[in-house]
Amino acid sequence: MAQVLEFKLPDLGEGLTEAEIVRWLVEVGDVVAIDQPVVEVETAKAMVEVPCPYGGVVTARFGEEGTELPVGAPLLTVAVGAPEGYSGSGEDSGSAPESSGGSGNVLVGYGTGAPAARRRRIRPDRLDRPVTEAPVSAAPVVKAPVLEAPVVKVLVADASVSEGPVPVVSPLVRRLARQNDIDLRRLAGSGPDGLILRADVDRAIRTAEETATATARAPQAQAQAPVQAQAPAVAVAAAPNGVAAAVDAERIPLRGVRGAVADKLSRSRTEIPDATCWVDADATELMAVRAAMNAATGPSAGPKVSVLALLARICTAALARFPELNSTVDTEAREIVRLSGVHLGFAAQTERGLVVPVVRDAHARNAESIGAEIARLTELARTGKLSPAQLTGGTFTLNNYGVFGVDGSTPIINHPEAAMLGVGRIMPKPWVHQGELAVRQVVQLSLTFDHRVCDGGTAGGFLRYVADCVEQPAVLLRTL
């Protein structure tokens, strides 16, 4: 005998409230072991493989690939315990996973260490048998569906669908409906027990948009009737002369990495009174030192050192002299929190968008160690395998926008940090060197800082020290 347990999308940490299904790793009818990864999801911070805390047979999956689910929404159901008539011989040979109440683990790497069982199918006739009721904390037993059906309704204990509150789990769904004037009571949810998902609200918004488009193209649409009464989900912009703007423009949802970046940058601009100072520096000597390091042979040889690694090491030395910039502001307590360690973030552009991996304890590393960690994190970023922990906790950010072929910028501080150093491209320019005009390798450095943590004198001193180290790398010998 078996019982059917419902596995819901767990809290993935770091304040994440939803995730998008990227790829299912199991099919309906597969046998899964405890803590075996069953689905790959994309959050606003990283790609994560989610393990199932139950061992048994997958009886249903909820959500197609590309569907966005809130935390707490059902992912799949598992028949725990060997199905009646199941044997370890024949075409379905192999021992079935032991039944369990679940490990309670969330992310891969924190499981029990049990090896993942080989995926195998159980014939439907062995699943179509009566089973006992599940505990109240899990879903009660239903006949295991043979076919995958994202909208199969698994009744939750003590659930009532007759009357009561609107069946919405996610506050994000409620907010999205409220912002677009969508009446949730008029929607039929596609989730279990009529649960209204974000996809249902998005569908209602699109329907309203199509209605508004048809209305706007009619002659009477140019009248000055209230647009919001006809199409609450469409924001119709008006030109200065009062003519309505085109309504067939592409609308791209702000979600995933793009949404997280938008929220963080908006919060930074809203909360932080930032200021920017910049300086041009002669990087000729720094480039020569790097070339000498990488050309070394024999006992002094080592891994290649990048320009970004040298600049990161300069930053840690500068922060040791100007610790005010390695801090954050506690607005509720009205206190500046000065941080003892430097966790250096660096901006990396990937196919998924801009991410900022963090080099932990950068203050305790040399240029070679920082360079190796930057290379490792960059590769993880490019393959989409960075964990949320590797993308958070930074105290200062280094932004090398020179790789895009630009000279300068005014970077936005990575909230809740207090400063960010921007580095432009290094290129030959005319420069006065030792009293004579010469062609030198010049770079523009810009520092954006939170004016609450320090004044311009401190910020200027930090930037000047960084520029001095770029122009005369021997200055760093004082701190090595």
Tab-separated table of C-alpha atoms in Angstrom:
chain	number	residue	atom	x	y	z
A	1	MET	CA	0.000	0.000	0.000
A	2	ALA	CA	1.161	3.535	-0.668
A	3	GLN	CA	0.258	7.099	0.086
A	4	VAL	CA	0.441	10.103	-2.217
A	5	LEU	CA	2.469	13.042	-0.923
A	6	GLU	CA	2.495	16.502	-2.464
A	7	PHE	CA	5.851	18.244	-2.925
A	8	LYS	CA	5.605	22.028	-3.107
A	9	LEU	CA	8.137	24.532	-4.451
A	10	PRO	CA	10.331	25.150	-1.395
A	11	ASP	CA	11.681	28.435	-0.109
A	12	LEU	CA	14.973	28.756	-1.988
A	13	GLY	CA	16.280	31.428	0.352
A	14	GLU	CA	17.649	34.937	-0.242
A	15	GLY	CA	14.137	36.421	-0.190
A	16	LEU	CA	13.071	34.664	-3.401
A	17	THR	CA	9.312	34.287	-3.753
A	18	GLU	CA	8.929	32.620	-7.150
A	19	ALA	CA	10.797	30.543	-9.715
A	20	GLU	CA	10.398	29.564	-13.357
A	21	ILE	CA	10.452	25.918	-14.428
A	22	VAL	CA	13.336	25.493	-16.874
A	23	ARG	CA	13.510	21.723	-17.274
A	24	TRP	CA	11.809	18.717	-15.732
A	25	LEU	CA	14.281	15.990	-14.744
A	26	VAL	CA	11.630	13.279	-14.185
A	27	GLU	CA	8.503	12.066	-15.966
A	28	VAL	CA	5.198	10.830	-14.597
A	29	GLY	CA	5.714	7.171	-13.684
A	30	ASP	CA	9.412	7.543	-12.848
A	31	VAL	CA	10.745	6.176	-9.572
A	32	VAL	CA	12.659	8.778	-7.587
A	33	ALA	CA	14.899	8.469	-4.546
A	34	ILE	CA	14.989	10.777	-1.546
A	35	ASP	CA	16.787	14.032	-2.412
A	36	GLN	CA	16.960	13.179	-6.110
A	37	PRO	CA	16.769	16.346	-8.262
A	38	VAL	CA	13.391	16.417	-10.018
A	39	VAL	CA	13.241	19.864	-11.650
A	40	GLU	CA	15.556	22.665	-12.659
A	41	VAL	CA	14.200	26.146	-11.902
A	42	GLU	CA	15.454	29.647	-12.555
A	43	THR	CA	15.129	32.255	-9.846
A	44	ALA	CA	15.995	35.911	-9.974
A	45	LYS	CA	19.499	34.994	-8.861
A	46	ALA	CA	20.504	31.596	-10.228
A	47	MET	CA	19.599	28.276	-11.803
A	48	VAL	CA	18.826	25.704	-9.113
A	49	GLU	CA	18.148	21.963	-9.187
A	50	VAL	CA	15.391	21.189	-6.686
A	51	PRO	CA	15.537	17.780	-4.951
A	52	CYS	CA	12.428	15.920	-3.843
A	53	PRO	CA	12.332	15.017	-0.134
A	54	TYR	CA	10.231	11.888	-0.823
A	55	GLY	CA	11.113	8.563	-2.387
A	56	GLY	CA	8.548	6.801	-4.557
A	57	VAL	CA	6.719	7.000	-7.884
A	58	VAL	CA	5.938	10.333	-9.548
A	59	THR	CA	2.177	10.446	-10.134
A	60	ALA	CA	1.692	14.016	-11.408
A	61	ARG	CA	3.627	17.148	-12.347
A	62	PHE	CA	2.289	20.677	-12.077
A	63	GLY	CA	3.447	23.256	-14.591
A	64	GLU	CA	4.973	23.119	-18.035
A	65	GLU	CA	8.530	24.239	-18.752
A	66	GLY	CA	8.531	28.043	-18.802
A	67	THR	CA	5.778	28.315	-16.182
A	68	GLU	CA	6.466	30.639	-13.240
A	69	LEU	CA	5.349	29.293	-9.868
A	70	PRO	CA	5.232	31.005	-6.472
A	71	VAL	CA	6.930	29.480	-3.449
A	72	GLY	CA	4.488	27.028	-1.873
A	73	ALA	CA	2.780	26.050	-5.126
A	74	PRO	CA	2.627	22.274	-5.864
A	75	LEU	CA	5.446	20.902	-8.019
A	76	LEU	CA	4.573	17.223	-8.180
A	77	THR	CA	3.015	14.345	-6.260
A	78	VAL	CA	4.791	11.151	-5.277
A	79	ALA	CA	3.291	7.783	-4.350
A	80	VAL	CA	5.419	6.829	-1.353
A	81	GLY	CA	5.827	3.104	-0.682
A	82	ALA	CA	6.134	0.213	-3.141
A	83	PRO	CA	3.004	-0.163	-5.297
A	84	GLU	CA	1.014	-3.357	-4.759
A	85	GLY	CA	2.255	-6.130	-7.019
A	86	TYR	CA	5.637	-4.513	-7.532
A	87	SER	CA	8.574	-6.976	-7.607
A	88	GLY	CA	12.280	-6.640	-8.024
A	89	SER	CA	12.458	-8.963	-11.045
A	90	GLY	CA	11.407	-8.808	-14.649
A	91	GLU	CA	11.666	-5.812	-16.930
A	92	ASP	CA	11.335	-3.436	-13.999
A	93	SER	CA	14.196	-5.025	-12.100
A	94	GLY	CA	15.951	-3.122	-9.373
A	95	SER	CA	15.002	-2.265	-5.856
A	96	ALA	CA	12.504	0.498	-5.324
A	97	PRO	CA	13.455	3.404	-3.099
A	98	GLU	CA	12.449	3.058	0.495
A	99	SER	CA	9.445	5.075	1.561
A	100	SER	CA	10.114	7.985	3.793
A	101	GLY	CA	8.424	10.951	5.339
A	102	GLY	CA	10.937	13.127	3.503
A	103	SER	CA	14.328	14.530	4.244
A	104	GLY	CA	13.251	18.145	4.549
A	105	ASN	CA	16.214	19.264	2.434
A	106	VAL	CA	15.835	22.040	-0.078
A	107	LEU	CA	18.870	22.540	-2.294
A	108	VAL	CA	21.191	20.073	-3.971
A	109	GLY	CA	24.349	19.589	-1.954
A	110	TYR	CA	22.578	19.709	1.397
A	111	GLY	CA	20.874	16.320	1.121
A	112	THR	CA	21.353	13.061	2.900
A	113	GLY	CA	23.951	11.930	0.435
A	114	ALA	CA	21.867	9.004	-0.779
A	115	PRO	CA	22.758	8.203	-4.403
A	116	ALA	CA	20.116	9.024	-6.991
A	117	ALA	CA	18.265	5.930	-8.139
A	118	ARG	CA	18.240	4.948	-11.796
A	119	ARG	CA	15.163	6.353	-13.481
A	120	ARG	CA	12.678	3.673	-14.449
A	121	ARG	CA	8.994	3.509	-15.286
A	122	ILE	CA	6.297	1.628	-13.427
A	123	ARG	CA	3.565	0.223	-15.637
A	124	PRO	CA	0.281	2.136	-15.174
A	125	ASP	CA	-1.623	-1.014	-14.200
A	126	ARG	CA	0.592	-1.255	-11.117
A	127	LEU	CA	-0.186	2.294	-10.091
A	128	ASP	CA	-3.971	2.112	-10.592
A	129	ARG	CA	-4.730	0.605	-7.217
A	130	PRO	CA	-6.426	1.886	-4.080
A	131	VAL	CA	-4.093	3.383	-1.507
A	132	THR	CA	-4.434	4.526	2.067
A	133	GLU	CA	-5.012	8.072	3.148
A	134	ALA	CA	-2.047	10.368	3.603
A	135	PRO	CA	-1.333	12.300	6.800
A	136	VAL	CA	-3.072	15.668	7.168
A	137	SER	CA	0.173	17.485	6.352
A	138	ALA	CA	0.312	15.820	2.946
A	139	ALA	CA	-2.179	15.454	0.141
A	140	PRO	CA	-4.794	12.665	0.534
A	141	VAL	CA	-4.598	9.710	-1.760
A	142	VAL	CA	-6.013	9.851	-5.248
A	143	LYS	CA	-5.619	7.460	-8.156
A	144	ALA	CA	-2.278	8.176	-9.747
A	145	PRO	CA	-2.900	9.712	-13.177
A	146	VAL	CA	-1.330	7.849	-16.043
A	147	LEU	CA	-0.752	10.904	-18.212
A	148	GLU	CA	1.046	14.090	-17.261
A	149	ALA	CA	-1.506	16.781	-16.582
A	150	PRO	CA	-0.326	20.138	-15.251
A	151	VAL	CA	-3.815	20.994	-14.036
A	152	VAL	CA	-4.648	17.695	-12.347
A	153	LYS	CA	-6.308	18.618	-9.064
A	154	VAL	CA	-4.849	16.929	-6.023
A	155	LEU	CA	-7.255	17.675	-3.199
A	156	VAL	CA	-5.588	19.167	-0.145
A	157	ALA	CA	-6.870	18.149	3.245
A	158	ASP	CA	-9.716	20.293	4.582
A	159	ALA	CA	-9.745	22.404	1.411
A	160	SER	CA	-12.986	24.174	0.563
A	161	VAL	CA	-13.745	25.408	-2.933
A	162	SER	CA	-17.331	26.475	-2.440
A	163	GLU	CA	-17.061	29.848	-0.768
A	164	GLY	CA	-14.421	31.755	1.112
A	165	PRO	CA	-11.356	33.847	0.278
A	166	VAL	CA	-9.927	34.112	-3.234
A	167	PRO	CA	-7.678	31.067	-3.845
A	168	VAL	CA	-4.351	32.892	-4.250
A	169	VAL	CA	-1.143	31.806	-2.516
A	170	SER	CA	1.378	34.343	-3.794
A	171	PRO	CA	1.246	37.986	-2.673
A	172	LEU	CA	2.973	38.802	-5.966
A	173	VAL	CA	-0.049	37.493	-7.853
A	174	ARG	CA	-2.352	39.661	-5.759
A	175	ARG	CA	-0.171	42.710	-6.332
A	176	LEU	CA	0.011	42.078	-10.090
A	177	ALA	CA	-3.789	41.793	-10.251
A	178	ARG	CA	-4.253	44.898	-8.133
A	179	GLN	CA	-1.871	46.964	-10.257
A	180	ASN	CA	-3.756	45.992	-13.406
A	181	ASP	CA	-7.273	46.212	-11.942
A	182	ILE	CA	-7.949	42.504	-12.424
A	183	ASP	CA	-10.809	41.105	-10.314
A	184	LEU	CA	-9.446	37.820	-8.947
A	185	ARG	CA	-12.947	36.589	-8.080
A	186	ARG	CA	-13.780	36.464	-11.760
A	187	LEU	CA	-10.782	34.296	-12.659
A	188	ALA	CA	-10.791	30.511	-12.832
A	189	GLY	CA	-7.484	29.303	-11.463
A	190	SER	CA	-5.538	26.655	-13.380
A	191	GLY	CA	-3.677	25.431	-10.300
A	192	PRO	CA	-4.702	22.648	-7.918
A	193	ASP	CA	-8.117	23.221	-6.325
A	194	GLY	CA	-8.616	26.277	-8.508
A	195	LEU	CA	-5.470	28.023	-7.210
A	196	ILE	CA	-4.942	31.239	-9.165
A	197	LEU	CA	-1.398	31.367	-10.532
A	198	ARG	CA	0.537	34.219	-12.067
A	199	ALA	CA	-0.042	32.683	-15.491
A	200	ASP	CA	-3.804	33.097	-14.968
A	201	VAL	CA	-3.411	36.801	-14.166
A	202	ASP	CA	-1.034	37.296	-17.121
A	203	ARG	CA	-3.610	35.642	-19.370
A	204	ALA	CA	-6.317	37.992	-18.073
A	205	ILE	CA	-4.062	40.981	-18.702
A	206	ARG	CA	-3.386	39.864	-22.274
A	207	THR	CA	-7.104	39.423	-22.874
A	208	ALA	CA	-7.742	42.940	-21.608
A	209	GLU	CA	-4.954	44.249	-23.824
A	210	GLU	CA	-6.432	42.595	-26.918
A	211	THR	CA	-9.804	44.105	-26.109
A	212	ALA	CA	-8.224	47.507	-25.645
A	213	THR	CA	-6.318	47.207	-28.943
A	214	ALA	CA	-9.499	46.454	-30.844
A	215	THR	CA	-11.244	49.345	-29.130
A	216	ALA	CA	-8.375	51.770	-29.746
A	217	ARG	CA	-8.386	51.040	-33.483
A	218	ALA	CA	-12.052	51.916	-33.802
A	219	PRO	CA	-12.862	55.524	-34.751
A	220	GLN	CA	-14.495	56.254	-31.441
A	221	ALA	CA	-11.262	55.307	-29.666
A	222	GLN	CA	-9.902	58.766	-30.412
A	223	ALA	CA	-12.614	60.323	-28.316
A	224	GLN	CA	-11.616	61.407	-24.861
A	225	ALA	CA	-13.389	58.606	-23.077
A	226	PRO	CA	-11.630	57.259	-19.962
A	227	VAL	CA	-9.099	54.778	-21.303
A	228	GLN	CA	-8.620	53.113	-17.957
A	229	ALA	CA	-12.282	52.142	-17.782
A	230	GLN	CA	-12.002	50.169	-21.025
A	231	ALA	CA	-8.532	48.658	-20.698
A	232	PRO	CA	-7.196	48.726	-17.160
A	233	ALA	CA	-4.227	46.531	-18.045
A	234	VAL	CA	-2.825	48.787	-20.778
A	235	ALA	CA	-0.947	51.951	-19.953
A	236	VAL	CA	-1.682	54.226	-22.946
A	237	ALA	CA	0.916	56.944	-23.157
A	238	ALA	CA	-0.096	60.296	-24.576
A	239	ALA	CA	2.091	62.491	-26.741
A	240	PRO	CA	2.431	66.158	-25.824
A	241	ASN	CA	-0.199	67.067	-28.406
A	242	GLY	CA	-2.710	64.721	-26.776
A	243	VAL	CA	-2.620	62.056	-29.505
A	244	ALA	CA	-2.659	58.521	-28.069
A	245	ALA	CA	0.537	56.551	-28.576
A	246	ALA	CA	0.628	53.255	-30.452
A	247	VAL	CA	-0.819	50.363	-28.467
A	248	ASP	CA	0.815	47.577	-30.470
A	249	ALA	CA	4.224	48.048	-28.836
A	250	GLU	CA	5.976	44.974	-27.467
A	251	ARG	CA	5.570	44.485	-23.718
A	252	ILE	CA	8.330	42.515	-21.970
A	253	PRO	CA	7.701	41.358	-18.391
A	254	LEU	CA	10.304	42.417	-15.836
A	255	ARG	CA	11.030	39.103	-14.182
A	256	GLY	CA	13.885	36.748	-13.490
A	257	VAL	CA	17.346	38.327	-13.523
A	258	ARG	CA	16.115	41.410	-15.398
A	259	GLY	CA	13.399	41.994	-12.815
A	260	ALA	CA	15.806	41.538	-9.901
A	261	VAL	CA	18.282	43.995	-11.448
A	262	ALA	CA	15.493	46.514	-12.044
A	263	ASP	CA	14.286	46.288	-8.452
A	264	LYS	CA	17.759	46.592	-6.975
A	265	LEU	CA	18.847	49.529	-9.133
A	266	SER	CA	15.570	51.352	-8.532
A	267	ARG	CA	15.967	50.884	-4.795
A	268	SER	CA	19.540	52.148	-4.991
A	269	ARG	CA	18.500	55.314	-6.824
A	270	THR	CA	15.596	55.842	-4.424
A	271	GLU	CA	17.399	55.308	-1.103
A	272	ILE	CA	21.044	56.233	-1.684
A	273	PRO	CA	22.165	59.867	-2.134
A	274	ASP	CA	25.062	59.000	-4.404
A	275	ALA	CA	27.799	61.163	-5.877
A	276	THR	CA	30.492	60.387	-8.447
A	277	CYS	CA	34.076	61.533	-8.888
A	278	TRP	CA	36.515	60.411	-11.558
A	279	VAL	CA	40.122	60.725	-12.647
A	280	ASP	CA	42.273	59.720	-15.617
A	281	ALA	CA	45.297	57.585	-14.785
A	282	ASP	CA	48.374	56.487	-16.701
A	283	ALA	CA	48.221	52.686	-16.612
A	284	THR	CA	51.394	52.122	-18.636
A	285	GLU	CA	53.422	50.937	-15.645
A	286	LEU	CA	50.613	48.668	-14.422
A	287	MET	CA	50.414	46.982	-17.824
A	288	ALA	CA	54.195	46.549	-17.835
A	289	VAL	CA	54.133	44.960	-14.368
A	290	ARG	CA	51.379	42.569	-15.446
A	291	ALA	CA	53.351	41.590	-18.571
A	292	ALA	CA	56.425	40.903	-16.421
A	293	MET	CA	54.380	38.766	-13.990
A	294	ASN	CA	52.913	36.660	-16.757
A	295	ALA	CA	56.246	36.280	-18.561
A	296	ALA	CA	58.066	35.005	-15.468
A	297	THR	CA	59.566	31.511	-15.700
A	298	GLY	CA	61.117	29.093	-13.312
A	299	PRO	CA	60.326	29.198	-9.574
A	300	SER	CA	58.657	32.618	-9.867
A	301	ALA	CA	56.245	31.502	-12.591
A	302	GLY	CA	52.561	31.078	-11.841
A	303	PRO	CA	49.074	31.404	-13.277
A	304	LYS	CA	48.377	34.356	-15.544
A	305	VAL	CA	47.210	37.460	-13.689
A	306	SER	CA	44.447	39.571	-15.255
A	307	VAL	CA	44.136	43.345	-15.151
A	308	LEU	CA	40.883	42.912	-13.224
A	309	ALA	CA	42.685	40.880	-10.562
A	310	LEU	CA	45.316	43.608	-10.128
A	311	LEU	CA	42.618	46.289	-9.888
A	312	ALA	CA	40.752	44.164	-7.332
A	313	ARG	CA	43.901	43.871	-5.216
A	314	ILE	CA	44.365	47.642	-5.443
A	315	CYS	CA	40.771	48.091	-4.257
A	316	THR	CA	41.294	45.934	-1.171
A	317	ALA	CA	44.409	47.938	-0.293
A	318	ALA	CA	42.495	51.199	-0.770
A	319	LEU	CA	39.592	49.989	1.389
A	320	ALA	CA	42.054	49.177	4.173
A	321	ARG	CA	43.084	52.856	4.102
A	322	PHE	CA	39.537	54.186	3.670
A	323	PRO	CA	37.243	51.753	5.539
A	324	GLU	CA	34.340	54.218	5.392
A	325	LEU	CA	33.617	52.967	1.877
A	326	ASN	CA	33.394	49.344	3.022
A	327	SER	CA	30.195	49.896	4.936
A	328	THR	CA	26.417	50.015	4.713
A	329	VAL	CA	23.677	52.170	6.217
A	330	ASP	CA	21.069	50.793	8.632
A	331	THR	CA	18.243	53.227	7.894
A	332	GLU	CA	15.974	51.959	10.661
A	333	ALA	CA	18.630	52.319	13.356
A	334	ARG	CA	20.114	55.424	11.670
A	335	GLU	CA	23.582	53.912	11.924
A	336	ILE	CA	26.528	53.405	9.594
A	337	VAL	CA	27.648	49.784	9.811
A	338	ARG	CA	31.365	49.571	9.035
A	339	LEU	CA	32.274	46.064	7.866
A	340	SER	CA	35.486	44.339	8.885
A	341	GLY	CA	35.943	42.060	5.870
A	342	VAL	CA	35.924	42.879	2.170
A	343	HIS	CA	33.669	40.706	0.028
A	344	LEU	CA	34.391	42.065	-3.420
A	345	GLY	CA	31.692	41.887	-6.075
A	346	PHE	CA	32.509	42.253	-9.760
A	347	ALA	CA	30.029	42.914	-12.546
A	348	ALA	CA	29.738	40.148	-15.157
A	349	GLN	CA	27.564	40.273	-18.270
A	350	THR	CA	25.970	36.931	-19.190
A	351	GLU	CA	23.288	35.692	-21.562
A	352	ARG	CA	20.836	35.872	-18.637
A	353	GLY	CA	21.776	39.481	-17.945
A	354	LEU	CA	24.003	41.348	-15.524
A	355	VAL	CA	25.116	39.433	-12.443
A	356	VAL	CA	27.535	40.368	-9.652
A	357	PRO	CA	29.431	37.346	-8.261
A	358	VAL	CA	31.213	37.921	-4.959
A	359	VAL	CA	34.829	37.068	-4.076
A	360	ARG	CA	34.685	36.199	-0.373
A	361	ASP	CA	37.368	37.543	1.973
A	362	ALA	CA	39.125	39.429	-0.817
A	363	HIS	CA	41.074	41.404	1.792
A	364	ALA	CA	42.926	38.223	2.766
A	365	ARG	CA	43.855	37.247	-0.816
A	366	ASN	CA	46.700	38.259	-3.099
A	367	ALA	CA	46.288	39.156	-6.772
A	368	GLU	CA	46.860	35.574	-7.905
A	369	SER	CA	44.222	34.171	-5.534
A	370	ILE	CA	41.713	36.880	-6.436
A	371	GLY	CA	42.314	36.242	-10.141
A	372	ALA	CA	41.719	32.512	-9.777
A	373	GLU	CA	38.463	33.093	-7.884
A	374	ILE	CA	37.268	35.669	-10.431
A	375	ALA	CA	37.954	33.174	-13.243
A	376	ARG	CA	36.071	30.405	-11.423
A	377	LEU	CA	33.042	32.567	-10.657
A	378	THR	CA	32.992	34.008	-14.183
A	379	GLU	CA	32.798	30.530	-15.672
A	380	LEU	CA	29.947	29.614	-13.331
A	381	ALA	CA	28.159	32.827	-14.320
A	382	ARG	CA	28.467	32.049	-18.029
A	383	THR	CA	27.005	28.583	-17.558
A	384	GLY	CA	24.242	29.812	-15.255
A	385	LYS	CA	25.416	27.702	-12.322
A	386	LEU	CA	26.039	30.399	-9.725
A	387	SER	CA	24.238	29.750	-6.461
A	388	PRO	CA	22.309	32.514	-4.663
A	389	ALA	CA	24.992	32.561	-1.964
A	390	GLN	CA	27.654	33.377	-4.585
A	391	LEU	CA	25.651	36.386	-5.763
A	392	THR	CA	24.946	38.053	-2.423
A	393	GLY	CA	26.799	39.442	0.548
A	394	GLY	CA	29.133	41.820	-1.287
A	395	THR	CA	30.510	44.883	0.517
A	396	PHE	CA	32.114	46.709	-2.440
A	397	THR	CA	31.791	46.282	-6.217
A	398	LEU	CA	34.322	46.608	-9.043
A	399	ASN	CA	32.735	47.331	-12.434
A	400	ASN	CA	34.987	46.909	-15.483
A	401	TYR	CA	32.794	48.423	-18.192
A	402	GLY	CA	35.887	49.007	-20.323
A	403	VAL	CA	35.328	45.555	-21.826
A	404	PHE	CA	32.412	47.124	-23.746
A	405	GLY	CA	34.768	49.611	-25.387
A	406	VAL	CA	33.676	52.680	-23.414
A	407	ASP	CA	35.840	55.179	-21.571
A	408	GLY	CA	33.678	56.293	-18.666
A	409	SER	CA	30.420	55.863	-16.823
A	410	THR	CA	28.614	56.853	-13.633
A	411	PRO	CA	27.803	53.439	-12.131
A	412	ILE	CA	24.813	52.855	-9.862
A	413	ILE	CA	25.720	51.556	-6.415
A	414	ASN	CA	24.882	47.916	-5.774
A	415	HIS	CA	22.449	48.333	-2.853
A	416	PRO	CA	23.056	48.060	0.123
A	417	GLU	CA	26.753	48.693	-0.476
A	418	ALA	CA	28.269	52.151	-0.101
A	419	ALA	CA	30.501	52.463	-3.163
A	420	MET	CA	31.432	51.105	-6.587
A	421	LEU	CA	34.600	51.637	-8.617
A	422	GLY	CA	34.140	51.848	-12.386
A	423	VAL	CA	36.985	51.167	-14.824
A	424	GLY	CA	36.952	52.283	-18.464
A	425	ARG	CA	38.958	50.893	-21.351
A	426	ILE	CA	42.748	51.186	-21.321
A	427	MET	CA	43.878	52.754	-24.591
A	428	PRO	CA	46.772	54.761	-26.035
A	429	LYS	CA	46.363	58.510	-25.564
A	430	PRO	CA	48.616	61.571	-25.622
A	431	TRP	CA	49.924	62.178	-22.108
A	432	VAL	CA	52.484	64.437	-20.519
A	433	HIS	CA	55.090	62.094	-19.039
A	434	GLN	CA	58.181	63.466	-17.292
A	435	GLY	CA	57.639	66.859	-18.861
A	436	GLU	CA	57.248	65.595	-22.399
A	437	LEU	CA	54.293	64.655	-24.561
A	438	ALA	CA	54.143	60.901	-25.075
A	439	VAL	CA	51.673	58.186	-26.014
A	440	ARG	CA	50.707	56.323	-22.846
A	441	GLN	CA	48.133	53.691	-21.820
A	442	VAL	CA	45.405	55.758	-20.144
A	443	VAL	CA	42.335	54.633	-18.206
A	444	GLN	CA	39.467	56.566	-16.646
A	445	LEU	CA	38.481	55.577	-13.105
A	446	SER	CA	35.157	56.632	-11.556
A	447	LEU	CA	33.964	56.176	-7.993
A	448	THR	CA	30.290	56.403	-7.087
A	449	PHE	CA	29.765	56.552	-3.324
A	450	ASP	CA	27.007	56.927	-0.755
A	451	HIS	CA	27.328	60.469	0.558
A	452	ARG	CA	25.842	59.375	3.896
A	453	VAL	CA	28.898	57.296	4.834
A	454	CYS	CA	31.564	59.869	3.974
A	455	ASP	CA	32.301	63.259	2.452
A	456	GLY	CA	34.038	64.078	-0.808
A	457	GLY	CA	37.439	64.228	0.865
A	458	THR	CA	37.338	60.554	1.797
A	459	ALA	CA	36.018	59.512	-1.614
A	460	GLY	CA	38.622	61.623	-3.362
A	461	GLY	CA	41.388	60.173	-1.210
A	462	PHE	CA	40.279	56.634	-2.038
A	463	LEU	CA	40.170	57.327	-5.773
A	464	ARG	CA	43.508	59.134	-5.727
A	465	TYR	CA	45.155	56.207	-3.943
A	466	VAL	CA	43.754	53.787	-6.535
A	467	ALA	CA	45.049	56.009	-9.351
A	468	ASP	CA	48.494	56.236	-7.699
A	469	CYS	CA	48.695	52.442	-7.508
A	470	VAL	CA	47.701	52.184	-11.173
A	471	GLU	CA	50.350	54.707	-12.195
A	472	GLN	CA	53.023	53.442	-9.782
A	473	PRO	CA	52.356	49.788	-8.846
A	474	ALA	CA	55.322	49.908	-6.489
A	475	VAL	CA	53.075	51.831	-4.078
A	476	LEU	CA	51.354	48.516	-3.356
A	477	LEU	CA	54.588	47.112	-1.920
A	478	ARG	CA	53.833	49.072	1.254
A	479	THR	CA	50.836	46.812	1.948
A	480	LEU	CA	52.142	43.435	0.700
